[in-house]
Amino acid sequence: MHTITTVAELRRTLEKSRSADQRVGFVPTMGYLHDGHLALIAASQAQCDVTVVSIFVNPTQFGPNEDLSSYPRDFLRDEELCRGRCVAILFAPGAHEVYPIDFQTFVEPGDLAKPLCGSFRPGHFRGVATVVSKLFNMVQPDVAFFGQKDFQQCAVVRRMAIDLNLPIKIVTVPTVREQDGLAMSSRNRYLSEEERQRALAISRGLSAALDEFCSGERHVEKLIAVAKKHLEAVDRLQYLELIDGDTLKAADSPLHRSAALCAAAYVGSTRLIDNVILALPAQ
Ligand code: PAF
């Protein structure tokens, strides 16, 4: 595995793959890798000849009162995990490689960035769209892989790729969960044992609503009410919304198209997000 920290070296290394007509897969991460990231790597390796994993904790997607400075980091462990999975290139640029001095050009996503997390984390998706487009320019992958847990991020990135004519296929990989259902997240490590137990309310609420949906329930209010009962165990529910999977606007009731039930909640001081897809055949 090549561990690379500069764009110049990344381009040089990837030139060989490109001239051999190899398909380049890209897994952007902020490190502190878990099984969710490893599933993205596996998906890339199944579909591509060369897999590039990036590790960069992107300052522009954190708000002033968020956890940028305490965001979990363990580069050596991440490097070992990538080596163990036969990742071809681990790209770990420094802050100035990504944001040169006097940096002033951002990618501003539109309406998809406004609801859900966007309304609680102003500027978050501007930071995500900016860094992802920069990483796309650096890596120039054929395919890029994102986790479904970040449902809105997937929608914003997919839209950005279309709007900016990026010749990159965006693949969403299903959420990986702990055995008890908690969605894997680097932030889970902030949870105390007691909070970890209460955090299960999120996945349990979403999966109870999914069960109701699978039993035939189509009324949005009823599905939300089922999930909400479980979510009483969290400290602060930011949102629990049933949205159209394409527009991210409130889904029509009764449901007649596939939708996503999305939640964000604080357990202690940790903000967690999760979602389930309520899939209906296209009409
Ligand atoms: O999902 C993440 O880890 C980040 O938002 C991403 C896509 C790596 C951009 O910093």
Short mmCIF file of C-alpha atoms and ligand atoms in Angstrom, two decimals:
data_model
loop_
_atom_site.label_atom_id
_atom_site.label_comp_id
_atom_site.label_asym_id
_atom_site.label_seq_id
_atom_site.Cartn_x
_atom_site.Cartn_y
_atom_site.Cartn_z
CA MET A 1 0.00 0.00 0.00
CA HIS A 2 1.20 3.52 -0.80
CA THR A 3 0.55 6.09 1.92
CA ILE A 4 0.56 9.44 0.15
CA THR A 5 0.23 12.95 1.53
CA THR A 6 0.56 15.21 -1.52
CA VAL A 7 -1.60 15.69 -4.58
CA ALA A 8 1.46 15.64 -6.84
CA GLU A 9 2.50 12.19 -5.63
CA LEU A 10 -1.09 10.94 -5.75
CA ARG A 11 -1.37 12.00 -9.42
CA ARG A 12 1.99 10.42 -10.28
CA THR A 13 1.01 7.13 -8.63
CA LEU A 14 -2.43 7.03 -10.22
CA GLU A 15 -1.06 7.82 -13.69
CA LYS A 16 0.19 4.23 -13.93
CA SER A 17 -3.28 2.85 -13.15
CA ARG A 18 -4.93 5.18 -15.62
CA SER A 19 -2.54 4.34 -18.44
CA ALA A 20 -3.23 0.65 -17.76
CA ASP A 21 -6.96 1.50 -18.14
CA GLN A 22 -7.68 0.48 -14.57
CA ARG A 23 -10.94 1.50 -12.92
CA VAL A 24 -10.26 3.70 -9.90
CA GLY A 25 -12.59 3.45 -6.88
CA PHE A 26 -12.57 6.10 -4.16
CA VAL A 27 -13.65 5.93 -0.51
CA PRO A 28 -13.46 9.37 1.15
CA THR A 29 -13.37 9.22 4.97
CA MET A 30 -12.48 11.29 7.99
CA GLY A 31 -10.62 8.32 9.48
CA TYR A 32 -11.19 6.42 12.72
CA LEU A 33 -12.28 3.62 10.45
CA HIS A 34 -14.96 1.12 11.45
CA ASP A 35 -16.78 -1.74 9.72
CA GLY A 36 -18.96 0.76 7.84
CA HIS A 37 -15.87 2.17 6.15
CA LEU A 38 -14.54 -1.34 5.55
CA ALA A 39 -17.81 -2.18 3.74
CA LEU A 40 -17.21 0.84 1.46
CA ILE A 41 -13.69 -0.41 0.78
CA ALA A 42 -14.99 -3.92 0.03
CA ALA A 43 -17.62 -2.48 -2.35
CA SER A 44 -14.92 -0.49 -4.14
CA GLN A 45 -12.64 -3.50 -4.41
CA ALA A 46 -15.48 -5.59 -5.82
CA GLN A 47 -16.19 -3.01 -8.55
CA CYS A 48 -12.81 -1.42 -9.28
CA ASP A 49 -9.21 -2.37 -10.02
CA VAL A 50 -7.60 0.17 -7.70
CA THR A 51 -9.04 1.54 -4.45
CA VAL A 52 -8.01 4.89 -3.00
CA VAL A 53 -9.06 5.66 0.59
CA SER A 54 -8.68 9.21 1.82
CA ILE A 55 -8.40 10.29 5.43
CA PHE A 56 -8.95 13.97 6.05
CA VAL A 57 -10.84 15.53 8.94
CA ASN A 58 -12.39 18.38 7.02
CA PRO A 59 -12.57 21.57 9.08
CA THR A 60 -15.05 23.34 6.78
CA GLN A 61 -17.86 20.89 7.51
CA PHE A 62 -17.74 21.48 11.28
CA GLY A 63 -19.63 24.35 12.90
CA PRO A 64 -17.92 26.62 15.45
CA ASN A 65 -19.41 24.69 18.40
CA GLU A 66 -18.93 21.21 16.95
CA ASP A 67 -16.38 18.49 17.65
CA LEU A 68 -13.59 19.27 15.15
CA SER A 69 -10.81 19.37 17.74
CA SER A 70 -12.03 16.26 19.60
CA TYR A 71 -13.02 14.27 16.49
CA PRO A 72 -11.52 10.78 17.04
CA ARG A 73 -8.25 10.17 15.21
CA ASP A 74 -5.95 7.13 15.12
CA PHE A 75 -3.95 7.27 11.91
CA LEU A 76 -1.68 4.29 12.60
CA ARG A 77 -4.63 2.03 13.34
CA ASP A 78 -6.42 3.27 10.18
CA GLU A 79 -3.29 2.64 8.14
CA GLU A 80 -3.06 -0.92 9.47
CA LEU A 81 -6.72 -1.56 8.70
CA CYS A 82 -6.26 -0.32 5.13
CA ARG A 83 -3.09 -2.36 4.68
CA GLY A 84 -4.92 -5.44 5.99
CA ARG A 85 -7.65 -4.88 3.37
CA CYS A 86 -5.08 -4.51 0.57
CA VAL A 87 -6.05 -0.93 -0.17
CA ALA A 88 -3.81 0.30 -2.99
CA ILE A 89 -3.47 3.94 -1.93
CA LEU A 90 -4.13 5.66 1.37
CA PHE A 91 -4.29 9.38 0.72
CA ALA A 92 -3.86 11.47 3.86
CA PRO A 93 -3.29 15.08 2.84
CA GLY A 94 -2.36 17.77 5.35
CA ALA A 95 -4.68 20.72 5.91
CA HIS A 96 -2.67 23.05 3.61
CA GLU A 97 -2.65 20.53 0.78
CA VAL A 98 -6.46 20.67 0.75
CA TYR A 99 -6.97 24.30 1.79
CA PRO A 100 -4.07 26.44 0.56
CA ILE A 101 -3.43 29.75 2.29
CA ASP A 102 -6.05 32.33 1.24
CA PHE A 103 -8.46 29.58 0.13
CA GLN A 104 -11.74 31.22 -0.89
CA THR A 105 -13.61 29.06 -3.39
CA PHE A 106 -16.51 26.92 -2.10
CA VAL A 107 -19.12 24.65 -3.64
CA GLU A 108 -22.57 25.77 -2.50
CA PRO A 109 -25.19 23.00 -2.66
CA GLY A 110 -28.84 23.96 -3.22
CA ASP A 111 -32.15 22.89 -1.71
CA LEU A 112 -31.09 19.33 -0.88
CA ALA A 113 -28.72 20.78 1.74
CA LYS A 114 -31.44 22.79 3.51
CA PRO A 115 -33.68 20.37 5.46
CA LEU A 116 -32.75 17.72 8.07
CA CYS A 117 -29.07 18.03 9.13
CA GLY A 118 -28.72 21.14 6.96
CA SER A 119 -31.14 23.08 9.13
CA PHE A 120 -29.29 22.17 12.34
CA ARG A 121 -25.75 22.39 10.96
CA PRO A 122 -25.60 25.57 8.84
CA GLY A 123 -22.74 25.42 6.35
CA HIS A 124 -22.13 21.70 6.94
CA PHE A 125 -23.02 20.55 3.42
CA ARG A 126 -21.18 23.49 1.86
CA GLY A 127 -18.09 22.12 3.61
CA VAL A 128 -18.86 18.56 2.53
CA ALA A 129 -19.56 19.51 -1.11
CA THR A 130 -16.41 21.62 -1.22
CA VAL A 131 -14.07 18.98 0.18
CA VAL A 132 -15.66 16.12 -1.78
CA SER A 133 -15.36 18.04 -5.05
CA LYS A 134 -11.73 18.87 -4.22
CA LEU A 135 -10.97 15.24 -3.36
CA PHE A 136 -12.72 14.16 -6.57
CA ASN A 137 -10.44 16.54 -8.50
CA MET A 138 -7.38 15.17 -6.76
CA VAL A 139 -8.21 11.47 -7.13
CA GLN A 140 -10.29 11.64 -10.35
CA PRO A 141 -11.99 8.33 -9.57
CA ASP A 142 -14.36 6.44 -11.83
CA VAL A 143 -16.58 5.45 -8.90
CA ALA A 144 -16.95 6.88 -5.37
CA PHE A 145 -18.53 5.11 -2.41
CA PHE A 146 -20.59 6.67 0.40
CA GLY A 147 -22.49 5.14 3.32
CA GLN A 148 -26.29 5.26 3.45
CA LYS A 149 -26.17 6.35 7.10
CA ASP A 150 -25.35 9.81 5.74
CA PHE A 151 -28.46 9.80 3.58
CA GLN A 152 -28.57 13.54 2.96
CA GLN A 153 -24.83 13.64 2.22
CA CYS A 154 -25.36 10.97 -0.46
CA ALA A 155 -28.16 13.06 -2.02
CA VAL A 156 -26.06 16.26 -1.96
CA VAL A 157 -23.00 14.54 -3.47
CA ARG A 158 -25.04 12.75 -6.13
CA ARG A 159 -26.64 16.08 -7.14
CA MET A 160 -23.27 17.82 -7.13
CA ALA A 161 -21.78 15.19 -9.44
CA ILE A 162 -24.63 15.76 -11.91
CA ASP A 163 -24.63 19.55 -11.62
CA LEU A 164 -20.86 19.89 -12.05
CA ASN A 165 -20.67 17.30 -14.86
CA LEU A 166 -18.31 15.11 -12.87
CA PRO A 167 -17.77 11.82 -14.72
CA ILE A 168 -17.98 9.85 -11.48
CA LYS A 169 -20.47 7.18 -10.54
CA ILE A 170 -21.73 7.66 -6.97
CA VAL A 171 -22.52 4.42 -5.16
CA THR A 172 -24.42 4.30 -1.86
CA VAL A 173 -23.55 1.33 0.36
CA PRO A 174 -26.10 0.11 2.98
CA THR A 175 -25.53 1.12 6.61
CA VAL A 176 -23.46 -1.32 8.65
CA ARG A 177 -24.82 -1.90 12.16
CA GLU A 178 -23.52 -3.30 15.42
CA GLN A 179 -25.11 -6.63 16.35
CA ASP A 180 -27.73 -4.83 18.46
CA GLY A 181 -28.66 -2.48 15.59
CA LEU A 182 -26.73 0.71 16.42
CA ALA A 183 -25.52 2.26 13.17
CA MET A 184 -21.73 2.28 13.03
CA SER A 185 -20.23 5.72 13.43
CA SER A 186 -16.86 7.07 14.49
CA ARG A 187 -18.78 9.19 17.01
CA ASN A 188 -20.14 6.09 18.84
CA ARG A 189 -16.90 6.07 20.78
CA TYR A 190 -18.03 9.23 22.63
CA LEU A 191 -20.91 7.27 24.23
CA SER A 192 -20.68 6.02 27.82
CA GLU A 193 -21.98 2.49 28.45
CA GLU A 194 -25.31 3.90 29.69
CA GLU A 195 -25.62 6.27 26.71
CA ARG A 196 -24.69 3.46 24.32
CA GLN A 197 -27.74 1.52 25.61
CA ARG A 198 -30.07 4.51 25.24
CA ALA A 199 -28.68 5.24 21.76
CA LEU A 200 -30.29 1.98 20.65
CA ALA A 201 -33.63 3.82 20.80
CA ILE A 202 -32.77 5.36 17.43
CA SER A 203 -32.27 2.16 15.43
CA ARG A 204 -35.08 0.45 17.36
CA GLY A 205 -37.51 3.26 16.59
CA LEU A 206 -36.61 3.28 12.90
CA SER A 207 -36.79 -0.48 12.62
CA ALA A 208 -40.17 -0.59 14.45
CA ALA A 209 -41.50 1.88 11.86
CA LEU A 210 -40.01 -0.23 9.07
CA ASP A 211 -41.78 -3.31 10.49
CA GLU A 212 -45.10 -1.42 10.47
CA PHE A 213 -44.43 -0.34 6.89
CA CYS A 214 -43.67 -3.93 5.89
CA SER A 215 -46.99 -4.96 7.51
CA GLY A 216 -48.78 -2.54 5.18
CA GLU A 217 -48.94 0.75 7.10
CA ARG A 218 -48.61 3.69 4.67
CA HIS A 219 -49.71 6.68 6.78
CA VAL A 220 -46.79 8.97 7.47
CA GLU A 221 -48.08 10.17 10.87
CA LYS A 222 -48.60 6.60 12.07
CA LEU A 223 -45.16 5.46 10.97
CA ILE A 224 -43.54 8.46 12.64
CA ALA A 225 -45.55 7.88 15.83
CA VAL A 226 -44.30 4.27 16.04
CA ALA A 227 -40.67 5.40 15.80
CA LYS A 228 -41.19 8.35 18.15
CA LYS A 229 -42.29 6.13 21.04
CA HIS A 230 -38.83 4.51 21.11
CA LEU A 231 -37.07 7.80 20.66
CA GLU A 232 -38.33 9.05 24.01
CA ALA A 233 -35.17 7.48 25.47
CA VAL A 234 -32.81 9.95 23.76
CA ASP A 235 -31.88 13.26 25.39
CA ARG A 236 -32.84 15.51 22.48
CA LEU A 237 -34.52 14.57 19.25
CA GLN A 238 -33.47 17.01 16.53
CA TYR A 239 -35.63 15.57 13.79
CA LEU A 240 -37.59 12.50 12.85
CA GLU A 241 -38.88 12.94 9.33
CA LEU A 242 -40.28 10.77 6.61
CA ILE A 243 -39.00 12.24 3.38
CA ASP A 244 -39.13 11.59 -0.31
CA GLY A 245 -35.84 9.87 -1.15
CA ASP A 246 -35.17 12.07 -4.20
CA THR A 247 -36.28 15.56 -3.16
CA LEU A 248 -35.76 15.18 0.62
CA LYS A 249 -39.11 16.99 1.05
CA ALA A 250 -41.81 15.64 3.40
CA ALA A 251 -43.26 12.46 1.89
CA ASP A 252 -46.92 12.45 0.83
CA SER A 253 -49.27 10.50 3.06
CA PRO A 254 -50.27 7.79 2.39
CA LEU A 255 -46.92 6.80 0.92
CA HIS A 256 -47.01 5.97 -2.76
CA ARG A 257 -43.29 6.27 -3.53
CA SER A 258 -40.18 5.03 -1.76
CA ALA A 259 -39.25 7.22 1.19
CA ALA A 260 -36.65 7.45 3.91
CA LEU A 261 -37.34 7.78 7.62
CA CYS A 262 -34.46 9.86 8.97
CA ALA A 263 -33.56 10.77 12.53
CA ALA A 264 -30.96 12.86 14.33
CA ALA A 265 -30.76 12.86 18.11
CA TYR A 266 -28.44 13.73 20.94
CA VAL A 267 -27.59 11.07 23.49
CA GLY A 268 -25.61 12.87 26.16
CA SER A 269 -23.50 15.31 24.18
CA THR A 270 -23.17 13.00 21.15
CA ARG A 271 -25.17 13.71 18.03
CA LEU A 272 -26.16 10.57 16.13
CA ILE A 273 -27.98 10.13 12.83
CA ASP A 274 -29.63 7.12 11.24
CA ASN A 275 -32.27 6.24 8.65
CA VAL A 276 -34.19 3.40 7.04
CA ILE A 277 -35.53 3.18 3.52
CA LEU A 278 -39.23 2.38 3.07
CA ALA A 279 -39.07 0.93 -0.41
CA LEU A 280 -42.03 0.77 -2.79
CA PRO A 281 -41.92 -0.44 -6.37
CA ALA A 282 -41.64 2.44 -8.87
CA GLN A 283 -45.00 3.21 -10.50
O1 PAF B 1 -18.76 11.11 5.48
C1 PAF B 1 -17.65 11.58 5.80
O2 PAF B 1 -16.85 10.96 6.48
C2 PAF B 1 -17.29 12.99 5.34
O3 PAF B 1 -18.41 13.82 5.33
C3 PAF B 1 -16.58 13.01 3.98
C4 PAF B 1 -17.46 12.48 2.86
C5 PAF B 1 -15.31 12.18 4.05
C6 PAF B 1 -16.19 14.44 3.61
O4 PAF B 1 -15.33 15.00 4.56
#
